[in-house]
């Protein structure tokens, strides 16, 4: 990606508080003197001046740009634009760790591309998701390709059918790096990405791509992927599940969160919580970190591609 930002934009991005940026994305920290420790990834430490290090991953840096580049897999231009409101997150530079509360930001969806070819190709070819599943969700207007960056947008709706949440995933990848991931400012995390089903069972995932990957794996195994509900929390917070259960007749909840510390800890917590509320609960762990990793590595997909 060619340099596509000004020096002023670069300096503004360097001034963004990494802690405040990550908090805006749903991360939580506890303050320890002059620094902050992530409540889930406890080896991730961020100082008040945005210097950071992540011991378990061997990563460190001096500002939010370096964090997005190393930990999130963005290119430097993508990180700078992300932090300058040019892409999909509105983050204001701060001068001190304590500020007056900011006014809530409006939820505005990016314009749609004329066709969704790049988004479709990314989901189908790069992520291995079945083309019929992608087409069905695009026809239901739950996924679209946004301008000007041709990112995939996954929509979460409220009970009136109004979009209230948008998870965004870049389609630009280079050198095997993970693409940009985030959410639009003003998104309501209690409105999760939902793949509807006919049964009284809901499978719960962290990301829309994992939900779609799980459905693809079932289809490859010859099962009816559309029978059960699938819900993406777009994090490990269960606000979207709590809201979903108020408006759907559900008896069983299957937690399919990531197979890592955060996902396993959240699953154990929620299984106890929702069992006590009277639901039948189950935990299905992906073999690898998440269900998209399982899908990409699955022999069924390899066989499908070779046919």
XYZ file of C-alpha atoms in Angstrom:
307
model
C 0.000 0.000 0.000
C 1.513 3.312 -1.054
C 1.842 6.139 1.409
C -1.570 7.799 1.443
C -1.415 10.154 4.394
C 0.089 13.529 5.205
C 2.718 14.320 7.817
C 0.025 16.104 9.832
C -2.108 12.964 9.795
C 0.871 10.892 10.916
C 1.566 13.233 13.829
C -2.116 13.221 14.801
C -2.138 9.424 14.776
C 0.964 9.341 17.012
C -0.855 11.559 19.509
C -3.828 9.206 19.930
C -3.979 7.544 23.346
C -3.624 3.798 22.831
C -5.528 3.027 26.029
C -8.458 5.237 25.057
C -8.474 3.815 21.537
C -8.576 0.224 22.795
C -11.268 1.094 25.335
C -13.385 2.444 22.483
C -13.087 -1.019 20.895
C -14.395 -2.809 23.989
C -11.076 -3.629 25.691
C -10.846 -3.209 29.449
C -7.830 -2.206 31.549
C -6.970 -1.865 35.213
C -4.711 1.005 36.250
C -1.427 0.143 37.932
C 0.371 3.347 38.865
C 1.349 5.130 35.646
C 0.413 2.241 33.402
C -2.556 0.070 32.431
C -2.796 -3.728 32.338
C -5.291 -5.490 30.035
C -7.850 -7.359 32.147
C -7.897 -10.430 29.862
C -4.488 -10.376 28.137
C -2.624 -9.583 31.347
C 0.783 -9.520 29.654
C -0.319 -6.499 27.587
C 0.834 -3.328 29.372
C 0.247 0.240 28.137
C 1.711 3.365 29.730
C 0.007 6.727 29.915
C 2.138 8.020 27.034
C 1.038 5.024 24.866
C 4.273 3.057 25.070
C 3.279 -0.605 25.171
C 4.619 -4.109 25.401
C 2.972 -7.511 25.100
C 5.247 -9.983 26.841
C 3.555 -13.214 25.769
C 3.770 -12.215 22.099
C 7.193 -10.574 22.190
C 5.793 -7.296 20.865
C 6.418 -3.697 21.936
C 6.122 -0.183 20.576
C 5.915 3.529 21.290
C 2.429 4.515 20.121
C -0.952 3.397 18.778
C 0.421 3.180 15.214
C 2.951 0.523 16.148
C 0.286 -1.406 18.079
C -2.102 -1.536 15.107
C 0.773 -2.493 12.815
C 2.137 -5.314 14.977
C -0.788 -6.610 17.024
C -3.612 -5.996 14.519
C -1.644 -6.664 11.329
C -2.389 -3.316 9.644
C 0.038 -1.621 7.310
C 1.410 1.723 8.538
C -0.841 3.719 6.150
C -3.898 1.731 7.266
C -3.025 2.375 10.912
C -2.521 6.103 10.350
C -5.784 6.451 8.440
C -7.638 4.357 11.015
C -6.483 6.691 13.763
C -7.312 9.793 11.707
C -10.993 9.023 11.113
C -10.258 8.418 7.418
C -11.392 4.805 7.589
C -13.748 3.401 10.144
C -12.955 4.586 13.628
C -13.258 8.058 15.044
C -10.569 8.592 17.644
C -9.580 11.981 18.907
C -6.022 12.610 20.100
C -5.850 13.268 23.842
C -3.324 15.154 25.895
C -3.969 13.566 29.288
C -5.169 10.223 30.543
C -8.163 11.823 32.231
C -10.675 13.749 30.137
C -14.229 14.914 30.211
C -16.620 12.309 28.778
C -17.032 12.631 25.024
C -20.414 12.979 23.380
C -21.689 9.817 21.752
C -20.805 9.570 18.080
C -23.437 9.064 15.367
C -23.783 5.675 13.713
C -23.379 6.250 9.976
C -22.940 3.387 7.527
C -20.433 3.787 4.680
C -21.794 3.828 1.156
C -22.259 0.543 -0.638
C -20.212 -0.489 -3.666
C -22.071 -1.114 -6.926
C -21.215 -4.786 -6.681
C -19.748 -6.971 -3.952
C -17.189 -8.883 -5.988
C -14.172 -8.062 -3.851
C -15.995 -8.824 -0.603
C -17.362 -12.056 -2.055
C -13.936 -13.146 -3.297
C -12.314 -12.376 0.046
C -14.881 -14.364 2.032
C -14.994 -17.263 -0.431
C -11.379 -17.591 -1.591
C -9.342 -16.169 1.285
C -11.591 -17.274 4.143
C -12.988 -20.451 2.550
C -16.647 -19.680 3.260
C -19.258 -21.403 1.110
C -20.545 -19.242 -1.752
C -24.211 -20.079 -1.096
C -23.896 -18.954 2.515
C -22.247 -15.700 1.459
C -24.909 -15.094 -1.210
C -27.755 -15.739 1.226
C -26.395 -13.227 3.731
C -25.753 -10.622 1.045
C -29.291 -11.052 -0.278
C -30.600 -10.571 3.263
C -28.569 -7.326 3.390
C -26.564 -8.538 6.379
C -23.270 -8.242 4.498
C -22.152 -5.721 1.906
C -19.033 -4.193 0.389
C -18.366 -0.613 1.423
C -16.794 2.320 -0.377
C -14.196 3.689 -0.734
C -11.951 0.937 0.680
C -13.993 -2.111 -0.406
C -14.134 -3.531 3.119
C -16.689 -6.141 4.137
C -19.370 -4.809 6.488
C -21.307 -7.214 8.735
C -24.504 -5.684 10.097
C -26.307 -6.240 13.377
C -29.967 -5.171 13.564
C -32.335 -4.244 16.367
C -35.786 -5.756 16.834
C -37.298 -3.302 14.328
C -34.911 -4.328 11.557
C -32.807 -1.193 11.836
C -29.014 -1.630 11.559
C -27.346 -0.659 14.843
C -23.945 -2.349 14.688
C -21.381 -2.773 11.941
C -18.265 -4.928 12.135
C -15.746 -4.105 9.413
C -13.091 -6.331 7.869
C -10.589 -5.292 5.232
C -10.198 -7.261 2.026
C -6.652 -6.005 1.407
C -4.005 -8.470 2.583
C -0.282 -8.437 1.977
C 2.463 -10.782 3.005
C 0.099 -13.060 4.895
C -0.842 -10.330 7.364
C -4.281 -10.227 8.931
C -6.460 -7.516 7.349
C -7.923 -4.533 9.150
C -10.697 -5.369 11.609
C -12.853 -3.013 13.640
C -16.318 -1.563 14.050
C -18.009 1.661 13.046
C -18.213 4.417 15.646
C -21.579 4.597 17.347
C -22.154 0.831 16.950
C -24.401 -0.798 19.547
C -22.683 -4.022 20.610
C -25.965 -5.389 21.980
C -27.155 -5.831 18.374
C -25.155 -8.812 17.165
C -24.675 -10.219 13.674
C -27.407 -12.869 13.375
C -27.748 -15.807 10.984
C -31.358 -16.918 11.569
C -32.457 -20.515 12.033
C -35.653 -22.492 12.596
C -34.710 -24.405 15.752
C -34.569 -23.323 19.396
C -30.778 -23.557 19.473
C -28.336 -20.679 19.045
C -24.606 -21.059 18.380
C -22.619 -18.115 19.765
C -19.359 -16.878 18.204
C -16.970 -13.976 18.638
C -16.930 -12.920 14.965
C -19.275 -13.090 11.969
C -16.598 -14.888 9.931
C -16.408 -17.642 12.562
C -20.197 -18.033 12.471
C -20.103 -18.341 8.679
C -17.138 -20.728 8.865
C -18.992 -23.026 11.278
C -21.973 -23.071 8.914
C -19.639 -23.938 6.027
C -18.084 -26.819 7.968
C -21.555 -28.239 8.624
C -22.482 -27.914 4.961
C -19.267 -29.672 3.921
C -20.250 -32.484 6.309
C -23.642 -32.785 4.599
C -25.664 -31.224 7.415
C -28.345 -28.524 7.298
C -26.402 -25.392 8.203
C -29.528 -23.194 8.184
C -31.423 -25.129 10.848
C -29.968 -23.381 13.908
C -29.436 -19.738 14.822
C -25.930 -18.277 14.831
C -25.046 -15.096 16.686
C -21.802 -13.124 16.678
C -20.984 -11.058 19.756
C -18.176 -9.183 17.924
C -16.223 -9.524 21.196
C -16.505 -11.740 24.276
C -19.111 -9.554 26.034
C -22.523 -11.255 26.138
C -24.658 -8.131 25.674
C -25.781 -9.240 22.211
C -26.762 -12.679 23.515
C -28.730 -11.226 26.394
C -30.678 -8.975 24.026
C -31.151 -11.758 21.471
C -32.699 -14.107 24.049
C -35.361 -11.535 24.937
C -36.746 -11.673 21.393
C -36.246 -15.298 20.341
C -37.615 -18.597 21.623
C -34.386 -20.350 22.544
C -33.851 -23.421 24.723
C -30.197 -24.308 24.063
C -27.091 -22.113 23.828
C -23.891 -23.511 22.312
C -20.845 -21.371 23.055
C -18.328 -21.451 20.177
C -15.974 -18.693 21.296
C -12.280 -18.763 20.414
C -10.033 -21.447 21.803
C -7.799 -19.045 23.709
C -7.639 -17.631 27.227
C -10.263 -14.941 26.628
C -12.679 -17.234 24.793
C -12.361 -20.133 27.216
C -12.686 -17.913 30.282
C -15.774 -16.187 28.886
C -17.344 -19.512 27.871
C -16.921 -20.991 31.361
C -18.452 -17.867 32.879
C -21.424 -17.735 30.522
C -22.186 -21.436 30.699
C -22.695 -21.083 34.451
C -24.664 -17.861 34.041
C -27.117 -19.121 31.425
C -27.455 -22.583 32.962
C -28.613 -20.862 36.143
C -31.135 -18.961 34.013
C -32.656 -22.251 32.844
C -31.040 -22.740 29.435
C -29.404 -25.920 28.224
C -25.771 -25.002 27.545
C -22.870 -26.554 25.690
C -19.322 -25.567 24.749
C -17.820 -26.481 21.364
C -14.176 -25.508 21.032
C -12.546 -25.007 17.668
C -9.583 -27.330 17.206
C -7.336 -24.371 16.400
C -7.863 -20.812 17.611
C -11.202 -20.214 15.880
C -13.590 -21.841 13.420
C -12.199 -20.009 10.420
C -8.775 -21.464 11.178
C -10.448 -24.885 11.431
C -12.209 -24.335 8.108
C -9.112 -23.226 6.220
C -7.159 -26.216 7.515
C -9.991 -28.732 7.094
C -9.467 -31.680 4.710
C -13.094 -31.281 3.564
C -12.382 -27.806 2.199
C -9.146 -28.984 0.594
C -11.060 -31.776 -1.136
C -13.784 -29.333 -2.268
C -11.185 -26.979 -3.781
C -9.442 -29.820 -5.628
C -12.644 -31.147 -7.225
